[in-house]
Amino acid sequence: MPTLAEAARGVLLTADPHDKRRAARSLARAWRRGEIEHRCDTAMPDRPAWPAEPVLLAPNQMPKRRKGGSERGRIALLHALAHIEFVAIDLAVDLVGRFGGEFPRGFVDDWIGVAADEAMHFALLDRRLRQLGSFYGDLPAHAGLWEAAQLTADDALARLAIVPMVLEARGLDVTPMTVERFRGAGDEASAKILSRIYNDEIRHVSAGTVWFRQKCDEMGFNAVETWHSLVKSRFRGSLKPPFNDSARGRAGLTQEFYAVIAS
């Protein structure tokens, strides 16, 4: 029987996007069936295997995107979102393979479920791109999305603080406006996909917040103060309003976390 870390490593080292998507969902099924041992004593790779395309560019080299009014602009935005979801598969799988042994089975249940969600999101976005005459890999993509994983590879609390509670929470802030842009352009099919992703991401941020709080309680740390410290030391960026306080609140990420240190 493979260990959790071995199974996670297998997903991370799968380069083809569609094979990685299928591998993540197979991992979730195998875990639910009890076919994976809850053990994490195999080293995770420093970075996942990714395909030759899309070409990855530094943030300052990325082409400027329009707001989504033209079809070309909508395709560029959907491609960027597909890349985020593709990398999010690896972020979730790395989390369970690297840190799952420090937590009870419920933690692994939650984050393997997140990986399966991200795989489904990627499939929906790639299918929509193909309906619009494009595909994932057709445009360049952001090279920096794995940076948060590298900066938090040594600390489960730091990973939870930065990935779900900062990066995914930012998606809650911006997605409703993006949905309205697509609807305003008459692209209801894309708007429905983004709405589905938005609702799932509330659960993902919630999982991050719940397990962050639980780990802080276990270690005798103040959760809010610890989060502030980790964001200041591990996040290369700033927290910028406007914030979707309602969605963040539904995820348990209350204003006491982010309002004080927002720029």
mmCIF file with all atom_site columns, C-alpha atoms in Angstrom, residues 185-261:
data_model
loop_
_atom_site.group_PDB
_atom_site.id
_atom_site.type_symbol
_atom_site.label_atom_id
_atom_site.label_alt_id
_atom_site.label_comp_id
_atom_site.label_asym_id
_atom_site.label_entity_id
_atom_site.label_seq_id
_atom_site.pdbx_PDB_ins_code
_atom_site.Cartn_x
_atom_site.Cartn_y
_atom_site.Cartn_z
_atom_site.occupancy
_atom_site.B_iso_or_equiv
_atom_site.pdbx_formal_charge
_atom_site.auth_seq_id
_atom_site.auth_comp_id
_atom_site.auth_asym_id
_atom_site.auth_atom_id
_atom_site.pdbx_PDB_model_num
ATOM 1  C CA . ALA A 1 185 ? -20.039 40.777 -22.147 1.00 0.00 ? 185 ALA A CA 1
ATOM 2  C CA . GLY A 1 186 ? -22.796 38.186 -22.672 1.00 0.00 ? 186 GLY A CA 1
ATOM 3  C CA . ASP A 1 187 ? -20.555 35.260 -21.718 1.00 0.00 ? 187 ASP A CA 1
ATOM 4  C CA . GLU A 1 188 ? -22.888 33.484 -19.295 1.00 0.00 ? 188 GLU A CA 1
ATOM 5  C CA . ALA A 1 189 ? -21.159 30.111 -19.798 1.00 0.00 ? 189 ALA A CA 1
ATOM 6  C CA . SER A 1 190 ? -17.877 31.446 -18.404 1.00 0.00 ? 190 SER A CA 1
ATOM 7  C CA . ALA A 1 191 ? -19.682 33.367 -15.658 1.00 0.00 ? 191 ALA A CA 1
ATOM 8  C CA . LYS A 1 192 ? -21.324 30.153 -14.422 1.00 0.00 ? 192 LYS A CA 1
ATOM 9  C CA . ILE A 1 193 ? -17.970 28.371 -14.256 1.00 0.00 ? 193 ILE A CA 1
ATOM 10 C CA . LEU A 1 194 ? -16.424 31.207 -12.241 1.00 0.00 ? 194 LEU A CA 1
ATOM 11 C CA . SER A 1 195 ? -19.429 31.283 -9.900  1.00 0.00 ? 195 SER A CA 1
ATOM 12 C CA . ARG A 1 196 ? -19.000 27.579 -9.221  1.00 0.00 ? 196 ARG A CA 1
ATOM 13 C CA . ILE A 1 197 ? -15.289 28.040 -8.550  1.00 0.00 ? 197 ILE A CA 1
ATOM 14 C CA . TYR A 1 198 ? -16.051 30.980 -6.232  1.00 0.00 ? 198 TYR A CA 1
ATOM 15 C CA . ASN A 1 199 ? -18.403 28.906 -4.061  1.00 0.00 ? 199 ASN A CA 1
ATOM 16 C CA . ASP A 1 200 ? -15.848 26.084 -3.819  1.00 0.00 ? 200 ASP A CA 1
ATOM 17 C CA . GLU A 1 201 ? -13.100 28.516 -2.894  1.00 0.00 ? 201 GLU A CA 1
ATOM 18 C CA . ILE A 1 202 ? -15.076 29.683 0.131   1.00 0.00 ? 202 ILE A CA 1
ATOM 19 C CA . ARG A 1 203 ? -14.833 26.100 1.414   1.00 0.00 ? 203 ARG A CA 1
ATOM 20 C CA . HIS A 1 204 ? -11.122 26.018 0.654   1.00 0.00 ? 204 HIS A CA 1
ATOM 21 C CA . VAL A 1 205 ? -10.423 29.210 2.584   1.00 0.00 ? 205 VAL A CA 1
ATOM 22 C CA . SER A 1 206 ? -12.566 27.822 5.394   1.00 0.00 ? 206 SER A CA 1
ATOM 23 C CA . ALA A 1 207 ? -10.473 24.639 5.508   1.00 0.00 ? 207 ALA A CA 1
ATOM 24 C CA . GLY A 1 208 ? -7.326  26.719 5.723   1.00 0.00 ? 208 GLY A CA 1
ATOM 25 C CA . THR A 1 209 ? -8.702  28.879 8.511   1.00 0.00 ? 209 THR A CA 1
ATOM 26 C CA . VAL A 1 210 ? -10.095 25.952 10.527  1.00 0.00 ? 210 VAL A CA 1
ATOM 27 C CA . TRP A 1 211 ? -6.874  23.934 10.429  1.00 0.00 ? 211 TRP A CA 1
ATOM 28 C CA . PHE A 1 212 ? -4.727  27.003 11.043  1.00 0.00 ? 212 PHE A CA 1
ATOM 29 C CA . ARG A 1 213 ? -6.724  27.807 14.166  1.00 0.00 ? 213 ARG A CA 1
ATOM 30 C CA . GLN A 1 214 ? -6.663  24.187 15.307  1.00 0.00 ? 214 GLN A CA 1
ATOM 31 C CA . LYS A 1 215 ? -2.900  23.914 14.906  1.00 0.00 ? 215 LYS A CA 1
ATOM 32 C CA . CYS A 1 216 ? -2.391  27.210 16.753  1.00 0.00 ? 216 CYS A CA 1
ATOM 33 C CA . ASP A 1 217 ? -4.596  25.980 19.614  1.00 0.00 ? 217 ASP A CA 1
ATOM 34 C CA . GLU A 1 218 ? -2.620  22.726 19.763  1.00 0.00 ? 218 GLU A CA 1
ATOM 35 C CA . MET A 1 219 ? 0.660   24.664 19.994  1.00 0.00 ? 219 MET A CA 1
ATOM 36 C CA . GLY A 1 220 ? -0.650  27.261 22.434  1.00 0.00 ? 220 GLY A CA 1
ATOM 37 C CA . PHE A 1 221 ? -0.377  30.156 19.954  1.00 0.00 ? 221 PHE A CA 1
ATOM 38 C CA . ASN A 1 222 ? -2.734  33.076 19.470  1.00 0.00 ? 222 ASN A CA 1
ATOM 39 C CA . ALA A 1 223 ? -4.101  32.436 15.974  1.00 0.00 ? 223 ALA A CA 1
ATOM 40 C CA . VAL A 1 224 ? -4.529  36.066 14.893  1.00 0.00 ? 224 VAL A CA 1
ATOM 41 C CA . GLU A 1 225 ? -1.141  37.218 16.182  1.00 0.00 ? 225 GLU A CA 1
ATOM 42 C CA . THR A 1 226 ? 0.560   34.193 14.640  1.00 0.00 ? 226 THR A CA 1
ATOM 43 C CA . TRP A 1 227 ? -1.102  34.833 11.286  1.00 0.00 ? 227 TRP A CA 1
ATOM 44 C CA . HIS A 1 228 ? 0.022   38.477 11.331  1.00 0.00 ? 228 HIS A CA 1
ATOM 45 C CA . SER A 1 229 ? 3.596   37.412 12.059  1.00 0.00 ? 229 SER A CA 1
ATOM 46 C CA . LEU A 1 230 ? 3.653   34.764 9.331   1.00 0.00 ? 230 LEU A CA 1
ATOM 47 C CA . VAL A 1 231 ? 2.147   37.033 6.676   1.00 0.00 ? 231 VAL A CA 1
ATOM 48 C CA . LYS A 1 232 ? 4.702   39.741 7.446   1.00 0.00 ? 232 LYS A CA 1
ATOM 49 C CA . SER A 1 233 ? 7.623   37.313 7.312   1.00 0.00 ? 233 SER A CA 1
ATOM 50 C CA . ARG A 1 234 ? 6.572   34.849 4.592   1.00 0.00 ? 234 ARG A CA 1
ATOM 51 C CA . PHE A 1 235 ? 4.376   36.729 2.112   1.00 0.00 ? 235 PHE A CA 1
ATOM 52 C CA . ARG A 1 236 ? 6.093   38.752 -0.611  1.00 0.00 ? 236 ARG A CA 1
ATOM 53 C CA . GLY A 1 237 ? 3.395   41.267 -1.204  1.00 0.00 ? 237 GLY A CA 1
ATOM 54 C CA . SER A 1 238 ? 0.781   43.270 0.625   1.00 0.00 ? 238 SER A CA 1
ATOM 55 C CA . LEU A 1 239 ? -2.871  42.749 1.509   1.00 0.00 ? 239 LEU A CA 1
ATOM 56 C CA . LYS A 1 240 ? -4.829  45.232 -0.565  1.00 0.00 ? 240 LYS A CA 1
ATOM 57 C CA . PRO A 1 241 ? -8.493  46.205 -0.239  1.00 0.00 ? 241 PRO A CA 1
ATOM 58 C CA . PRO A 1 242 ? -11.240 46.053 -1.262  1.00 0.00 ? 242 PRO A CA 1
ATOM 59 C CA . PHE A 1 243 ? -12.023 42.865 0.653   1.00 0.00 ? 243 PHE A CA 1
ATOM 60 C CA . ASN A 1 244 ? -15.083 40.683 0.249   1.00 0.00 ? 244 ASN A CA 1
ATOM 61 C CA . ASP A 1 245 ? -15.844 40.725 3.967   1.00 0.00 ? 245 ASP A CA 1
ATOM 62 C CA . SER A 1 246 ? -19.005 38.659 3.521   1.00 0.00 ? 246 SER A CA 1
ATOM 63 C CA . ALA A 1 247 ? -17.337 35.742 1.718   1.00 0.00 ? 247 ALA A CA 1
ATOM 64 C CA . ARG A 1 248 ? -14.279 35.897 3.959   1.00 0.00 ? 248 ARG A CA 1
ATOM 65 C CA . GLY A 1 249 ? -16.561 35.840 6.994   1.00 0.00 ? 249 GLY A CA 1
ATOM 66 C CA . ARG A 1 250 ? -18.405 32.778 5.661   1.00 0.00 ? 250 ARG A CA 1
ATOM 67 C CA . ALA A 1 251 ? -14.998 31.106 5.465   1.00 0.00 ? 251 ALA A CA 1
ATOM 68 C CA . GLY A 1 252 ? -14.181 32.039 9.064   1.00 0.00 ? 252 GLY A CA 1
ATOM 69 C CA . LEU A 1 253 ? -11.524 34.529 7.954   1.00 0.00 ? 253 LEU A CA 1
ATOM 70 C CA . THR A 1 254 ? -12.768 37.437 10.032  1.00 0.00 ? 254 THR A CA 1
ATOM 71 C CA . GLN A 1 255 ? -11.587 41.032 9.802   1.00 0.00 ? 255 GLN A CA 1
ATOM 72 C CA . GLU A 1 256 ? -9.434  40.699 12.911  1.00 0.00 ? 256 GLU A CA 1
ATOM 73 C CA . PHE A 1 257 ? -7.002  38.744 10.726  1.00 0.00 ? 257 PHE A CA 1
ATOM 74 C CA . TYR A 1 258 ? -6.555  40.975 7.702   1.00 0.00 ? 258 TYR A CA 1
ATOM 75 C CA . ALA A 1 259 ? -7.938  44.468 8.402   1.00 0.00 ? 259 ALA A CA 1
ATOM 76 C CA . VAL A 1 260 ? -5.163  45.498 10.786  1.00 0.00 ? 260 VAL A CA 1
ATOM 77 C CA . ILE A 1 261 ? -2.276  44.747 8.424   1.00 0.00 ? 261 ILE A CA 1
#
